[in-house]
Coordinates of C-alpha atoms in Angstrom, one line a residue:
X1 CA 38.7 5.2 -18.7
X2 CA 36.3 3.8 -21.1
X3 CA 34.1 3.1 -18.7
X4 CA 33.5 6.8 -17.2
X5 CA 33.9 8.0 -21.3
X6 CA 30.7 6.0 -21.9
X7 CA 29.0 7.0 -18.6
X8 CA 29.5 10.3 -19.4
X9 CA 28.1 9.9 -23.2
X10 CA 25.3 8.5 -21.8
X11 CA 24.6 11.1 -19.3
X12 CA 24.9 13.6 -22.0
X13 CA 22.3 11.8 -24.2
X14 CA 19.7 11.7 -21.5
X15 CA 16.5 14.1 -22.7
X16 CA 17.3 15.9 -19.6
X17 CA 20.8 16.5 -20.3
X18 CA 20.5 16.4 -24.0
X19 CA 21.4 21.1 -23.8
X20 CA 22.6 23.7 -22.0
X21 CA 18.6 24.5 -21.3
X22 CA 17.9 21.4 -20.4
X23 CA 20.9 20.8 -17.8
X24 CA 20.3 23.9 -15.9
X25 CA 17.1 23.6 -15.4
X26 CA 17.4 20.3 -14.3
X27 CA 19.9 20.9 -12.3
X28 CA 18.1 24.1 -10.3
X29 CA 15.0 21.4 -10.0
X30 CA 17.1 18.9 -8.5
X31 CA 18.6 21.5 -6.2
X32 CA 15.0 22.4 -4.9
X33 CA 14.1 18.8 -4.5
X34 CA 17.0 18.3 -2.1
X35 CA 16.4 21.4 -0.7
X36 CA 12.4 20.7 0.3
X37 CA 13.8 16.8 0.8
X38 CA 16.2 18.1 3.4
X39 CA 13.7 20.4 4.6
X40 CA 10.7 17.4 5.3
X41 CA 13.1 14.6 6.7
X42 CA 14.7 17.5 9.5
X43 CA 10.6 18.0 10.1
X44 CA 9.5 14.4 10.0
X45 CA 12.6 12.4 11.4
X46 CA 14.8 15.0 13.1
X47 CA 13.3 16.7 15.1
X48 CA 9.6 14.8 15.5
X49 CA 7.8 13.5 18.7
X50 CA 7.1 10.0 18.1
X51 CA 5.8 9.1 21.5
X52 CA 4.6 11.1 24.6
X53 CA 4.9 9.4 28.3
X54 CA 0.9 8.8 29.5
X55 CA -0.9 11.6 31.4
X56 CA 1.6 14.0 29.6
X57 CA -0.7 15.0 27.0
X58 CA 0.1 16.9 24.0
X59 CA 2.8 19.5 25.3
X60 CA 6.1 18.2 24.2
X61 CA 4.8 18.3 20.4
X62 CA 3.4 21.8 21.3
X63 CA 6.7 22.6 22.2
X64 CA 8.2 22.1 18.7
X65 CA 5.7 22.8 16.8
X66 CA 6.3 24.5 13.1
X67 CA 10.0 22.7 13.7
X68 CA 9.4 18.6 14.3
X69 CA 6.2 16.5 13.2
X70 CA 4.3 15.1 15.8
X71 CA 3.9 11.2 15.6
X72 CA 2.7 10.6 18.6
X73 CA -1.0 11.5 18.0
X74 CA -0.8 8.3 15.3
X75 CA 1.1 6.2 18.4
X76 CA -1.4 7.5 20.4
X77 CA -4.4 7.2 18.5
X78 CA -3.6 4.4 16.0
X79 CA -6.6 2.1 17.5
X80 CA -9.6 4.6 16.8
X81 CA -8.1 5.7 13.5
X82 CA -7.7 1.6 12.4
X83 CA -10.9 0.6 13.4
X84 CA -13.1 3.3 15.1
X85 CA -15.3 3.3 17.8
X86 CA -15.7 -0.5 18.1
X87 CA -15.7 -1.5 21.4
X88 CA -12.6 -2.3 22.9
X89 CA -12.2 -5.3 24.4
X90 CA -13.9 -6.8 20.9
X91 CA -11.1 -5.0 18.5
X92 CA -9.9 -8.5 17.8
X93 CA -12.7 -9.0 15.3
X94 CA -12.0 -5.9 12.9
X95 CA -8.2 -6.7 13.4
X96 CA -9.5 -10.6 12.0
X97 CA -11.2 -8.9 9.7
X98 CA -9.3 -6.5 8.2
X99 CA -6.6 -9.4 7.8
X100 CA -9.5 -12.2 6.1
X101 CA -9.5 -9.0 3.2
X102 CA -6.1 -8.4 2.6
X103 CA -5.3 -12.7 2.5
X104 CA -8.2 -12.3 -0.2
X105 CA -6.6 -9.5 -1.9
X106 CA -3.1 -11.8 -2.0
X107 CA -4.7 -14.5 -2.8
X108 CA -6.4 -13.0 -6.0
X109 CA -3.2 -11.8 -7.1
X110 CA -1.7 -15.7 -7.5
X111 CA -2.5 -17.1 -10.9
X112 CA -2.9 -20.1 -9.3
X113 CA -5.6 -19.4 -7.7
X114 CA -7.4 -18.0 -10.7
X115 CA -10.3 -21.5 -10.4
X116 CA -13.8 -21.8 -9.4
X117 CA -12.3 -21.4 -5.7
X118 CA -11.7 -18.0 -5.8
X119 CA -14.6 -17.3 -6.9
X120 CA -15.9 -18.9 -3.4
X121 CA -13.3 -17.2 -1.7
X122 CA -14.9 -13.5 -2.8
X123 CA -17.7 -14.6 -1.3
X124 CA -17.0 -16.1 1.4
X125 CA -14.6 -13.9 3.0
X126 CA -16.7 -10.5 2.9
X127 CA -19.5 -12.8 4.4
X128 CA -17.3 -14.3 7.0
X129 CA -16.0 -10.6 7.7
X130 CA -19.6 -9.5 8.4
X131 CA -20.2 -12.3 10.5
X132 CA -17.0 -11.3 12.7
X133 CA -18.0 -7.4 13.1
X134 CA -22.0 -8.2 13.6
X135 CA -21.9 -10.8 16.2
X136 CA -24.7 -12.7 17.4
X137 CA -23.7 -15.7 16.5
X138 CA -21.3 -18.4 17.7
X139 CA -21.1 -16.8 20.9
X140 CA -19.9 -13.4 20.0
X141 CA -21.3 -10.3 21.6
X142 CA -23.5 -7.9 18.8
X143 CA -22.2 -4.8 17.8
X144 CA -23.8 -2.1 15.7
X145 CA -22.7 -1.1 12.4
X146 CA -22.8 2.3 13.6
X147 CA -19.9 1.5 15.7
X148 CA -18.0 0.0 13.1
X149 CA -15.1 2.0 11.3
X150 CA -11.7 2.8 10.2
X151 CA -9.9 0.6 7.8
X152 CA -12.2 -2.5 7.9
X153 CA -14.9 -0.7 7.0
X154 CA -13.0 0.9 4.1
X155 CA -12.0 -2.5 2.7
X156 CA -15.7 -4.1 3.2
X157 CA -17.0 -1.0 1.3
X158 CA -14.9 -1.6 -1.2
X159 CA -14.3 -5.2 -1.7
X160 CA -17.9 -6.2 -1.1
X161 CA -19.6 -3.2 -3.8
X162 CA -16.9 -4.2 -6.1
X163 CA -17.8 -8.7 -5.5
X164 CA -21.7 -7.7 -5.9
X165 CA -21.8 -4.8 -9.0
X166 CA -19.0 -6.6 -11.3
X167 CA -21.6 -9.0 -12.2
X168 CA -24.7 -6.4 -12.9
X169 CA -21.9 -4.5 -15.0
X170 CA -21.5 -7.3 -17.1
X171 CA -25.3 -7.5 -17.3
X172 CA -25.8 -4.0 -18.1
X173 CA -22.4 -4.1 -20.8
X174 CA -24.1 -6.8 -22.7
X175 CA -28.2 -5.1 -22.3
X176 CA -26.2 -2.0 -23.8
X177 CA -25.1 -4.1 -26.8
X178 CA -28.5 -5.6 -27.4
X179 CA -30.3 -6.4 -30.8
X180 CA -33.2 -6.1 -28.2
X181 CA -34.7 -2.5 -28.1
X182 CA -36.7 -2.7 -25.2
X183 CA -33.0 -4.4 -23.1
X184 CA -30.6 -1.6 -24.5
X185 CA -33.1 1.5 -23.6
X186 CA -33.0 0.8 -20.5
X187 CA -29.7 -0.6 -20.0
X188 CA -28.1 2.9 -21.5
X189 CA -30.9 4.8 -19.5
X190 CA -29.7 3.6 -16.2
X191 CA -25.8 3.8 -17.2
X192 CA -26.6 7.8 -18.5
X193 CA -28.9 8.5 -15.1
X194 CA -26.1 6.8 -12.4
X195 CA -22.9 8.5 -14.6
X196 CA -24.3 11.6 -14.4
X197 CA -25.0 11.7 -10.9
X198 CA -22.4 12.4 -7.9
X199 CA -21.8 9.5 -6.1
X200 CA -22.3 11.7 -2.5
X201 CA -25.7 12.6 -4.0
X202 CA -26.6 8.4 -4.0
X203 CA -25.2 8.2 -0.5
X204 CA -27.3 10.7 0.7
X205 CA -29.9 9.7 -1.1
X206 CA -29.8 5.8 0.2
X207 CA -29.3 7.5 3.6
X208 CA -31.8 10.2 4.1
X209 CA -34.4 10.1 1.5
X210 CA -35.0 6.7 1.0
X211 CA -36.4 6.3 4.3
X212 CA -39.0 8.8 3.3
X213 CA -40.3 6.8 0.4
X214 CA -41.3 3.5 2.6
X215 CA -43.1 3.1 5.5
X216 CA -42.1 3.8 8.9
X217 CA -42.2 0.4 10.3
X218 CA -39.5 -0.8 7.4
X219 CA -36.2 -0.2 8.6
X220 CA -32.7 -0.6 6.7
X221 CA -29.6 -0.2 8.0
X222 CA -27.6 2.5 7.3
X223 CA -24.7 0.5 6.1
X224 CA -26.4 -1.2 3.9
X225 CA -28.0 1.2 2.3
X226 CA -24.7 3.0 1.5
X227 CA -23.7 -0.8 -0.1
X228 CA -26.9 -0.3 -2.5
X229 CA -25.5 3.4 -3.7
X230 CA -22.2 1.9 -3.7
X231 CA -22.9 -0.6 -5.8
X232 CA -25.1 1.2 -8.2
X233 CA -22.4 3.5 -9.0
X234 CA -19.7 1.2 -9.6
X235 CA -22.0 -1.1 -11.9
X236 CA -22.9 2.1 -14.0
X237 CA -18.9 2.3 -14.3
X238 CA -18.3 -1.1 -14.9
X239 CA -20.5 -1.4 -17.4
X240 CA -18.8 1.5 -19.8
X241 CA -15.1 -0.2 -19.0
X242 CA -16.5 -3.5 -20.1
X243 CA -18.2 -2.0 -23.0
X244 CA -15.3 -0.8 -24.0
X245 CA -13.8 -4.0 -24.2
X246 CA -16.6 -6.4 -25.7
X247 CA -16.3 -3.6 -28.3
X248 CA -12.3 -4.5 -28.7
X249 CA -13.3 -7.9 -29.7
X250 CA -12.7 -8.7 -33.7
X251 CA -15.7 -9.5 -35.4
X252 CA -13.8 -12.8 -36.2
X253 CA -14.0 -14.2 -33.1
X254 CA -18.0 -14.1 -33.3
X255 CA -17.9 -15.9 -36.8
X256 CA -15.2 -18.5 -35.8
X257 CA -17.8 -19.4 -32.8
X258 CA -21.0 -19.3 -35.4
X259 CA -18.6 -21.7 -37.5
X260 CA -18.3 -24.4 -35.0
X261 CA -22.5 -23.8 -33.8
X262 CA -22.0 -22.1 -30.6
X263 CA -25.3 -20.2 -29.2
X264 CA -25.3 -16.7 -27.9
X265 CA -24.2 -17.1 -24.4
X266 CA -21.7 -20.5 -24.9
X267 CA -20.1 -17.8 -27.2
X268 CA -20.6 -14.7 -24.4
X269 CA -19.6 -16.7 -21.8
X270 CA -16.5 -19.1 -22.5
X271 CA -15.2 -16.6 -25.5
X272 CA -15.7 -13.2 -25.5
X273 CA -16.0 -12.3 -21.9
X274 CA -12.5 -13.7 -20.8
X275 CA -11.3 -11.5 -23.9
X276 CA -13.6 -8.5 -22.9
X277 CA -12.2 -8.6 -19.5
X278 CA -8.3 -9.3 -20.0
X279 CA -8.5 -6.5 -22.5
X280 CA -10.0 -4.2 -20.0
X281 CA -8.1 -5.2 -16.7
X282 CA -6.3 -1.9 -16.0
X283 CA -9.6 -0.1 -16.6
X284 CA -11.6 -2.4 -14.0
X285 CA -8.8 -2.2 -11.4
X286 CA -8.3 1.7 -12.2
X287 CA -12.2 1.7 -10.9
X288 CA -11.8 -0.3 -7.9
X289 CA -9.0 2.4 -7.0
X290 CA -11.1 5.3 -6.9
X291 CA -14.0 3.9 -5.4
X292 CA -11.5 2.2 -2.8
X293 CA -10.9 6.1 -2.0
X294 CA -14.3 7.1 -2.5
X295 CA -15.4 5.1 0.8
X296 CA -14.4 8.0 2.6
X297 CA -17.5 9.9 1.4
X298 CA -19.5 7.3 3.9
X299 CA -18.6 10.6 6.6
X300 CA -21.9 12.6 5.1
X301 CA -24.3 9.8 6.5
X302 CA -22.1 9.5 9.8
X303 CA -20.1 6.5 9.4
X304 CA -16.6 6.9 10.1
X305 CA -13.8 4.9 7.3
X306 CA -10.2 5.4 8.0
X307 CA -10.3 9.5 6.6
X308 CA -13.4 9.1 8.7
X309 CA -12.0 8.4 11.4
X310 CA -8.8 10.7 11.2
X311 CA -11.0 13.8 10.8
X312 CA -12.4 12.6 13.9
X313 CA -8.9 12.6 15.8
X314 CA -8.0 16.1 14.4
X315 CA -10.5 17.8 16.0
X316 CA -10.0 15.8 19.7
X317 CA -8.9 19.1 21.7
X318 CA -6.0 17.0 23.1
X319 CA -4.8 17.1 19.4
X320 CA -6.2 19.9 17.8
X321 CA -3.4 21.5 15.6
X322 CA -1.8 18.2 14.1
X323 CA -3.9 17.6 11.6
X324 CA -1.1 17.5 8.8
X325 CA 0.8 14.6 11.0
X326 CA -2.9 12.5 10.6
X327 CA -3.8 13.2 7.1
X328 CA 0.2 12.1 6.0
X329 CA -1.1 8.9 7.9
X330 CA -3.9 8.1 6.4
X331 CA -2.1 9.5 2.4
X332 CA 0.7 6.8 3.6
X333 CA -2.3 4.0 4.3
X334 CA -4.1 4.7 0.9
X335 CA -0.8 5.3 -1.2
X336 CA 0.1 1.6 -0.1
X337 CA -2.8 -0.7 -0.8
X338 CA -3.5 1.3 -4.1
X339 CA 0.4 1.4 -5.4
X340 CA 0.3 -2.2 -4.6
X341 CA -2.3 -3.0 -6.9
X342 CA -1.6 -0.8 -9.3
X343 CA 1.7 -2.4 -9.5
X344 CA 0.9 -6.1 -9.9
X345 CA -2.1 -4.8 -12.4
X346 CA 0.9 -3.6 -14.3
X347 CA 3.5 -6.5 -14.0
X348 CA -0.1 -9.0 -15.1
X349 CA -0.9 -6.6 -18.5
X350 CA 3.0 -7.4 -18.8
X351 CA 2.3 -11.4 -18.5
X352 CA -0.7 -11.6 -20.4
X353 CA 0.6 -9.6 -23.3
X354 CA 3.5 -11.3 -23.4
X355 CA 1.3 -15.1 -23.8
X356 CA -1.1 -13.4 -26.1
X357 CA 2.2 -12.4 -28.1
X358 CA 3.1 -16.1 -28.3

């Protein structure tokens, strides 16, 4: 009996039982959340089409259409949406490569591994990955990069921009914090002119007007040039989160390294930059997040990520009409790689507050 008495206390102290007001209200929103929740699993598990038989098309989800989801254009579609229009009987290299990335991801997430290594490892994957999807080497047939896509192209977009303009945002953090004039002008003119520009705008900049501007016997793949834009953005960014955190750094911790006669950069290097960027951590992974996302705008100059990719299926006339089934996909692809990091960002603010505490 004591027990339900101090369930019930509790209950009633909750803020959203703390009323009258506040209980009904909650009560009518929990009512419409099972109500919608009933509503999207009778849609999405009850009365869905998760497969078709071959040479059946798309009839039997046209038959229950506006009452059960229709799965099977994932099932059915699941290679060109992972990995594009790379050639078939070579899909075993984006599969590789998607899989090098996400051992790379894991492996930066074990403190561990935090040593000189790692630091290898971030380059040496997204190399290794490139290597893999190009061919021409080691026996392996050579394949366009206009024919790569879907989710490996998402994560070497992302991981690759992120490996090459971390560094140039610390360059441009510190020109910004100059005692040099002639450094922190143009450090804060280039940070103001990429900010203020769209990042589409760079894309389709890198990939239609910069071919104007050089002669016509220099060519430069597409790809990469949507790397450059890429990583000119994300270093612009970079450089204000990391600002933000040299700035967080007592004026103590200068001194105490002026005390014991360590230079500029001994001091930049071994004492304020491991401060700058533990300080700043759920900024710089808040950034990788939305440019992880941001890949997708890649479609303007024709290459085809995992939304990419999707867009492409919805409009297949086989499947036109189940575009809600494809986007919930791809929401479902996204939601997991960027909960996942924004999780273990959280638990590691949790773990390095705690040792800063003691």
């Amino acid at each position: 009996m004591s027990n339900a008495t101090a369930m019930m206390r509790s209950v009633r102290s909750a803020p959203m039982f703390r009323d009258r007001t506040n209980t009904i209200a909650t009560a009518m929103f929990g009512a419409i959340l099972v109500y919608l929740g009933a509503r999207f699993a009778r849609w999405a598990v009850v009365n869905a089409v998760w497969t078709v038989p071959p040479g059946v098309g798309s009839a039997p989800c046209r038959a229950v259409a506006g009452s059960g989801a229709c799965w099977a254009v994932i099932s059915d579609r699941l290679r060109f949406i992972s990995l594009g229009t790379y050639p078939l009987d070579q899909q075993w290299r984006p599969v590789v490569a998607s899989l090098l990335f996400i051992a790379l991801y894991a492996a930066s997430a074990r403190r561990s591994w935090w040593k000189p290594g790692l630091f290898v490892l971030w380059l040496a994957v997204p190399a290794l990955a490139i290597v893999l999807l190009r061919g021409g080497w080691f026996g392996l047939s050579s394949v366009a990069t206009e024919f790569w896509g879907g989710l490996p192209l998402t994560f070497l977009l992302s991981t690759v921009s992120f490996a090459l303009a971390f560094p140039f945002g610390v360059a441009l953090a510190l020109g910004r914090r100059s005692e040099m004039p002639a450094v922190r002008t143009m450090s804060i003119t280039y940070i103001e002119l990429i900010r203020a520009v769209p990042l589409v705008s760079m894309i389709f900049m890198a990939a239609v007007m910069f071919p104007l501007f050089v002669p016509q016997s220099f060519t430069l793949d597409k790809l990469l040039r949507a790397h450059v834009a890429f990583v000119m953005v994300m270093s612009a960014y970079l450089a204000e989160v990391l600002r933000g955190g040299l700035q967080a750094i007592p004026k103590g911790q200068y001194e105490a390294a002026a005390s014991i006669g360590l230079p500029y950069w001994p001091t930049t290097v071994m004492i304020v930059l491991p401060q700058a960027v533990r300080t700043t951590i759920p900024s710089i992974v808040n950034t990788f997040i939305g440019f992880f996302k941001d890949t997708s705008l890649v479609a303007v100059i024709g290459l085809f990520d995992l939304l990419g990719a999707a867009k492409a299926v919805i409009v297949d006339p086989k499947w036109v009409g189940f575009g809600v089934e494809v986007y919930l996909f791809v929401a479902a692809v996204y939601f997991t790689f960027t909960f996942s990091v924004s999780r273990y960002t959280q638990r590691l603010e949790r773990v390095l507050s705690a040792e800063r505490n003691h």
